[in-house]
CSV table of C-alpha atoms in Angstrom, one decimal:
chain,number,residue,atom,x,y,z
T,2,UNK,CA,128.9,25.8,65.4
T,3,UNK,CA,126.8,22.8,66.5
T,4,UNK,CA,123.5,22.4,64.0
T,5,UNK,CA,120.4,21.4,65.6
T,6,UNK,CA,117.3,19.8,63.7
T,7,UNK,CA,114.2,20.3,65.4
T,8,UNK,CA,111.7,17.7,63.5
T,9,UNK,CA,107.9,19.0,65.0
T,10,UNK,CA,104.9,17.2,64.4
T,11,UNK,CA,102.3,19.4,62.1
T,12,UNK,CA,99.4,17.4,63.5
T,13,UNK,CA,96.9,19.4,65.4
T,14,UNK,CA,94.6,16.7,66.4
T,15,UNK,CA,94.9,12.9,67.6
T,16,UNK,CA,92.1,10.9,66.6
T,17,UNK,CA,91.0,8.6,69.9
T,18,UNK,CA,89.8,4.4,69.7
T,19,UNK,CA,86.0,5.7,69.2
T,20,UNK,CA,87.0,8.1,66.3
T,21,UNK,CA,87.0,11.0,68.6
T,22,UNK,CA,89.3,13.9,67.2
T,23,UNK,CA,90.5,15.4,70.1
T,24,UNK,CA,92.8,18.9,69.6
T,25,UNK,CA,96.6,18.3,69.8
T,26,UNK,CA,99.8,20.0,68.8
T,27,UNK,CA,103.0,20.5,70.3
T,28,UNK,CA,103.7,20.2,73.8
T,29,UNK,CA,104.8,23.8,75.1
T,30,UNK,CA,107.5,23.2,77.4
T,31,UNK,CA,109.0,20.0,75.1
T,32,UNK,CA,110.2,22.6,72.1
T,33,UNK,CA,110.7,25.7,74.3
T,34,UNK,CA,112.9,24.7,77.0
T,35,UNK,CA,115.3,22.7,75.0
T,36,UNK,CA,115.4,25.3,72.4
T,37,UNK,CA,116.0,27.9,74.9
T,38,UNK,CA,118.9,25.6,76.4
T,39,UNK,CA,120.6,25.0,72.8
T,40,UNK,CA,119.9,28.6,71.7
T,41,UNK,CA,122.0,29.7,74.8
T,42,UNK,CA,124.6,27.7,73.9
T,43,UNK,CA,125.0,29.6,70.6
T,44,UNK,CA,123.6,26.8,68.5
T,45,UNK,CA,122.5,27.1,65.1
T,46,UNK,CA,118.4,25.6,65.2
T,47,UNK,CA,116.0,24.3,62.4
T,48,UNK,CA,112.7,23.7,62.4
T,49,UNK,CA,111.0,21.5,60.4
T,50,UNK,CA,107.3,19.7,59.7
T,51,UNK,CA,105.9,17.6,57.3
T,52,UNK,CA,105.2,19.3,54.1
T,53,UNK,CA,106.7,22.8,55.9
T,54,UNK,CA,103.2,23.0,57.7
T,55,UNK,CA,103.0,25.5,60.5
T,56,UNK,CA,102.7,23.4,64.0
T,57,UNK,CA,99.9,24.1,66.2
T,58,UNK,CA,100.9,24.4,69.8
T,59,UNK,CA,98.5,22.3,72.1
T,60,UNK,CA,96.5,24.3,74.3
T,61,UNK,CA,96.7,22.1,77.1
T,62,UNK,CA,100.2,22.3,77.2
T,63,UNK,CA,99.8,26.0,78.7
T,64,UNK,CA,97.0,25.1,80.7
T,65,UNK,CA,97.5,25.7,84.4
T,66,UNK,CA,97.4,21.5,84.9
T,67,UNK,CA,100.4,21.8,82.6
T,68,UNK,CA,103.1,22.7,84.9
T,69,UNK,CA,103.8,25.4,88.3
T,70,UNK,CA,102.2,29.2,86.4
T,71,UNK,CA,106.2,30.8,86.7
T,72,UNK,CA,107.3,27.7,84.4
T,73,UNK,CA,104.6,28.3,82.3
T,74,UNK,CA,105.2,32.0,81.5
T,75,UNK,CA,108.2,30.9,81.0
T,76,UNK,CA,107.5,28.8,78.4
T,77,UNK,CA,104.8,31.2,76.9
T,78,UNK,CA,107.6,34.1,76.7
T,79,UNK,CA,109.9,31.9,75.1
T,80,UNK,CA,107.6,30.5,72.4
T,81,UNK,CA,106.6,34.0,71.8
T,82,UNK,CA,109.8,35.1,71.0
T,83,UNK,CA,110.9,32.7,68.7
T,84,UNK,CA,107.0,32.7,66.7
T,85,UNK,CA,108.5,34.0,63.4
T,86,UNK,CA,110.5,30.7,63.2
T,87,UNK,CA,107.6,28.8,64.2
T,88,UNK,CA,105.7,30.0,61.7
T,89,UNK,CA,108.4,29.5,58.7
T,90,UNK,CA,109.3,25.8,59.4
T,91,UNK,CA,110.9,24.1,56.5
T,92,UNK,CA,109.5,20.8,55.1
T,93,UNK,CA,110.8,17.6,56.0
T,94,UNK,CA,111.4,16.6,52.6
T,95,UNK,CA,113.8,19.4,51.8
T,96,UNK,CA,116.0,17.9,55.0
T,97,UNK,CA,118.8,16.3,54.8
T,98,UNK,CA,120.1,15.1,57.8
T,99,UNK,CA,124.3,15.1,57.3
T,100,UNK,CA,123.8,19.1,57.3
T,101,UNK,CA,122.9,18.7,61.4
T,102,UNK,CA,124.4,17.8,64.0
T,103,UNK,CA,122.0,17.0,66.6
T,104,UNK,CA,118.4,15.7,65.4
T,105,UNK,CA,115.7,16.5,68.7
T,106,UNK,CA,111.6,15.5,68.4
T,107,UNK,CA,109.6,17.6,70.6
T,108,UNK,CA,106.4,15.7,72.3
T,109,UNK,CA,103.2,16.3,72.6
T,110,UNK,CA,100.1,14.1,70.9
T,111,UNK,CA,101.0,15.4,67.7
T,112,UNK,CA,103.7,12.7,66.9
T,113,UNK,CA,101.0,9.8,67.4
T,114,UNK,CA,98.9,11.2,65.1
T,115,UNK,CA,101.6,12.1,61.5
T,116,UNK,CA,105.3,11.0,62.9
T,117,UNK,CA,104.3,7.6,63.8
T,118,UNK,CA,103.4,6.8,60.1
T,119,UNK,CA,105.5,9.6,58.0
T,120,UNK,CA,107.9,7.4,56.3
T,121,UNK,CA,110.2,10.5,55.2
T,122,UNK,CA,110.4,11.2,59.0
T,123,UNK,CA,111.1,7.4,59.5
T,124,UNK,CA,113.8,7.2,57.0
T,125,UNK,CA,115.6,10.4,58.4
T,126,UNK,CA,115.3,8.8,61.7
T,127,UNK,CA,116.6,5.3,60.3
T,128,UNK,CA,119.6,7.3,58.6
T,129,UNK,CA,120.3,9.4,62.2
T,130,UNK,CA,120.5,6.7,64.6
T,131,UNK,CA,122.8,4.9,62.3
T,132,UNK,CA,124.9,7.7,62.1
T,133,UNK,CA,125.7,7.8,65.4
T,134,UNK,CA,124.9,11.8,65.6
T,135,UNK,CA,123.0,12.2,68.6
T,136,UNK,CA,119.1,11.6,68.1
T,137,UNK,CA,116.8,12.7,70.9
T,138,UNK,CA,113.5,11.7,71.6
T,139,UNK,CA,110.9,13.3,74.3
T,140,UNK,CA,108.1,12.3,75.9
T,141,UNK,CA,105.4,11.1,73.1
T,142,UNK,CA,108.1,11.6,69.9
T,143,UNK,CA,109.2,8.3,70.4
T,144,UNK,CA,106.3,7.4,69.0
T,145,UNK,CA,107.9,8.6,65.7
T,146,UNK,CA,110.4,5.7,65.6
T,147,UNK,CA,107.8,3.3,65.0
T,148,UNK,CA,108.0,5.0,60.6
T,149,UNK,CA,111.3,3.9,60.8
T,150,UNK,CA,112.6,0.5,59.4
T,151,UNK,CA,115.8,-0.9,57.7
T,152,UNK,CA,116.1,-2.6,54.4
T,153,UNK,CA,115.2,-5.4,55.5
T,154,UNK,CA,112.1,-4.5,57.0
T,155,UNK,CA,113.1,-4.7,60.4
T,156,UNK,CA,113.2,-2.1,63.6
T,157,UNK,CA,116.5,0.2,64.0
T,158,UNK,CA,115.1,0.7,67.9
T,159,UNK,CA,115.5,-3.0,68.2
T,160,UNK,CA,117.3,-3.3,71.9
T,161,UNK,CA,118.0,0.4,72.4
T,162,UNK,CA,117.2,1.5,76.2
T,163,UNK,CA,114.6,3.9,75.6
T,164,UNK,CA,111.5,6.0,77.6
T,165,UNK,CA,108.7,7.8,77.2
T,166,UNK,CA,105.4,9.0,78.3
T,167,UNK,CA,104.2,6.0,80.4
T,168,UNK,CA,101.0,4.3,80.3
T,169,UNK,CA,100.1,6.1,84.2
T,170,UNK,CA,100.8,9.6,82.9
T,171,UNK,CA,98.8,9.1,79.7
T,172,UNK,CA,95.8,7.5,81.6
T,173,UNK,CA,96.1,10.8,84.0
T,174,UNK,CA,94.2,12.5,80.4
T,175,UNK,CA,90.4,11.2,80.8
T,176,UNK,CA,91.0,11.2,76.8
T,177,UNK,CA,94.3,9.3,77.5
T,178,UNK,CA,92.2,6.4,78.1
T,179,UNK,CA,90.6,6.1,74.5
T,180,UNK,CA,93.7,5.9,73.0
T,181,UNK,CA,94.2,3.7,70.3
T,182,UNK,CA,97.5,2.4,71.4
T,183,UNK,CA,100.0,3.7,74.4
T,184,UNK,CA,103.4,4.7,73.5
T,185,UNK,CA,104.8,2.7,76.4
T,186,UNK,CA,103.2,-0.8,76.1
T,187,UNK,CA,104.2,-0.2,72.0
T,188,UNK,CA,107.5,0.4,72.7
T,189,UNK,CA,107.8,-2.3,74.5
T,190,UNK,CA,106.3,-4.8,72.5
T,191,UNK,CA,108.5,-3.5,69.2
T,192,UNK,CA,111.0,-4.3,70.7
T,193,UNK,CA,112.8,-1.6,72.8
T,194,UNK,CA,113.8,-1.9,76.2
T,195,UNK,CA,111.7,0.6,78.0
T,196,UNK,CA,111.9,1.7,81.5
T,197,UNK,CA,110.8,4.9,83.6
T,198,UNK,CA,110.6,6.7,86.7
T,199,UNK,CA,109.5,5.3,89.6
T,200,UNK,CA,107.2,8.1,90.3
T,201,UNK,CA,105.2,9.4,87.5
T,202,UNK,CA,106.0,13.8,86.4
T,203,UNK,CA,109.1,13.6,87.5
T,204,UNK,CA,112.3,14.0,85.3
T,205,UNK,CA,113.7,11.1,83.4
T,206,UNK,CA,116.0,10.5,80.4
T,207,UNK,CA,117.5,7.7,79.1
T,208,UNK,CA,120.8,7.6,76.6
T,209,UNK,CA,121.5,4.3,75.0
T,210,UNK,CA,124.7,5.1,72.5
T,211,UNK,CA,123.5,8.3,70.6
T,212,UNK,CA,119.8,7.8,71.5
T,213,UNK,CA,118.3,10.5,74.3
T,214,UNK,CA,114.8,9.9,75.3
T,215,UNK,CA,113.0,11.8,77.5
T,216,UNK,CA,109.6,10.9,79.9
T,217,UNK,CA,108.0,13.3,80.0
T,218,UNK,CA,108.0,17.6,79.6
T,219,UNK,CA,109.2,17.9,83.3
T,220,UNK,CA,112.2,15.6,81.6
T,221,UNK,CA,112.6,18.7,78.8
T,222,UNK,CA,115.6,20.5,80.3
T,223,UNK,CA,117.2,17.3,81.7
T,224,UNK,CA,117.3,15.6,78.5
T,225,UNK,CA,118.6,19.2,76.4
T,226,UNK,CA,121.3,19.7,79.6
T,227,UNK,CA,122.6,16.2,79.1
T,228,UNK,CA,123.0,17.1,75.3
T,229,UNK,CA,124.4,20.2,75.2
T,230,UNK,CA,127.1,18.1,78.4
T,231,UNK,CA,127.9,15.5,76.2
T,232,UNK,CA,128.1,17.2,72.9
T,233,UNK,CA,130.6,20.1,74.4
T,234,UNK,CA,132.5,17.1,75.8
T,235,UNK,CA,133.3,15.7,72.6
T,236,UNK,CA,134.0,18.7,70.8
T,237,UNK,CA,137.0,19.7,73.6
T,238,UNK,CA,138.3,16.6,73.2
């Protein structure tokens, strides 16, 4: 049975340029869908947060700007159902990553606010993408790579062909605009090669060797599809 590490952010806020804290959490559709998608498959899913803290879903990710109200019951059904594993995450430091088989960060602003700088997230990311198990990204998570380093101080994401939530769709968030950094111009000047759609919401996903990076939460199911494809794929072979 495929094992799959869901790695959440525990933030539930993400503190703006003028020290604004504005409320944050998971993004909805980004944890349900592709759970939904592996669960189907039959895979066998972990959750886990920093220190095993519960994740707070962001409230704006089931708002009706969030996405079409049928996708969006959708979502709330599924997140519903799966609440007592939600609420009994296990903590990052217990991990350890050669028990999984796929590693997959949900989005959301959470990530900018603890993943970005939580060095046991970092080193688990560090130790996946070297691995060569596959590592997904979506939509803000990337912002998570940015804790990882090798031993010799530089980036593992050096070069890798990589997306995210661009600096358009964050800006589309009045509160977008105070953000301290965007994940798009960072990645870029880190060193990955970042590209995107050419229209912004719509679906996008990226795989450079076992990295999968997503745009966006309309990008959710593309980028779990494409895993569960290319996983199954190896395993008949």
């Amino acid at each position: 049975m495929t094992r799959v590490l869901f790695v959440v952010s525990a933030a539930d806020r993400w503190t703006l340029r003028d020290g604004e804290v504005h409320p944050s959490g998971f993004w909805g559709e980004e944890l349900a869908m592709p759970h939904k998608i592996f669960s189907r498959e039959g895979w066998d899913i972990t959750l886990a947060t920093p220190g095993g803290k519960v994740p707070t879903l962001d409230r704006l990710s089931m708002s009706k700007t969030a996405g079409w109200p049928s996708k969006l019951r959708e979502v709330a059904a599924y997140l519903d159902s799966i609440q007592d594993e939600l609420n009994s995450p296990r903590s990052l430091d217990d991990i350890d990553p050669d028990d999984f088989d796929v590693v997959f960060y949900p989005g959301g602003h959470g990530p900018m606010e603890d993943l970005s700088v939580d060095p046991v997230s970092g080193a688990l990311l560090t130790r996946v993408l070297a691995s060569g198990k596959p590592l997904a990204l979506l939509c803000h998570a990337p912002a998570a790579a940015f804790a990882a380093k090798n031993e010799d101080g530089s980036w593992p994401f050096t070069g890798y062909r990589m997306t995210g939530l661009s600096n358009l769709e964050e800006k589309f968030n009045s509160f977008g605009r105070k953000a301290i950094w965007l994940l798009e111009d960072r990645l870029r000047e880190s060193g990955a090669e970042y590209s995107k759609a050419r229209l912004p919401l719509r679906p996008y996903v990226v795989v450079d060797r076992n990295l999968y990076t997503g745009q966006n939460p309309p990008s959710s199911e593309q980028l779990a599809e494409r895993i569960v494809a290319d996983v199954n794929a190896t395993t008949a072979r």
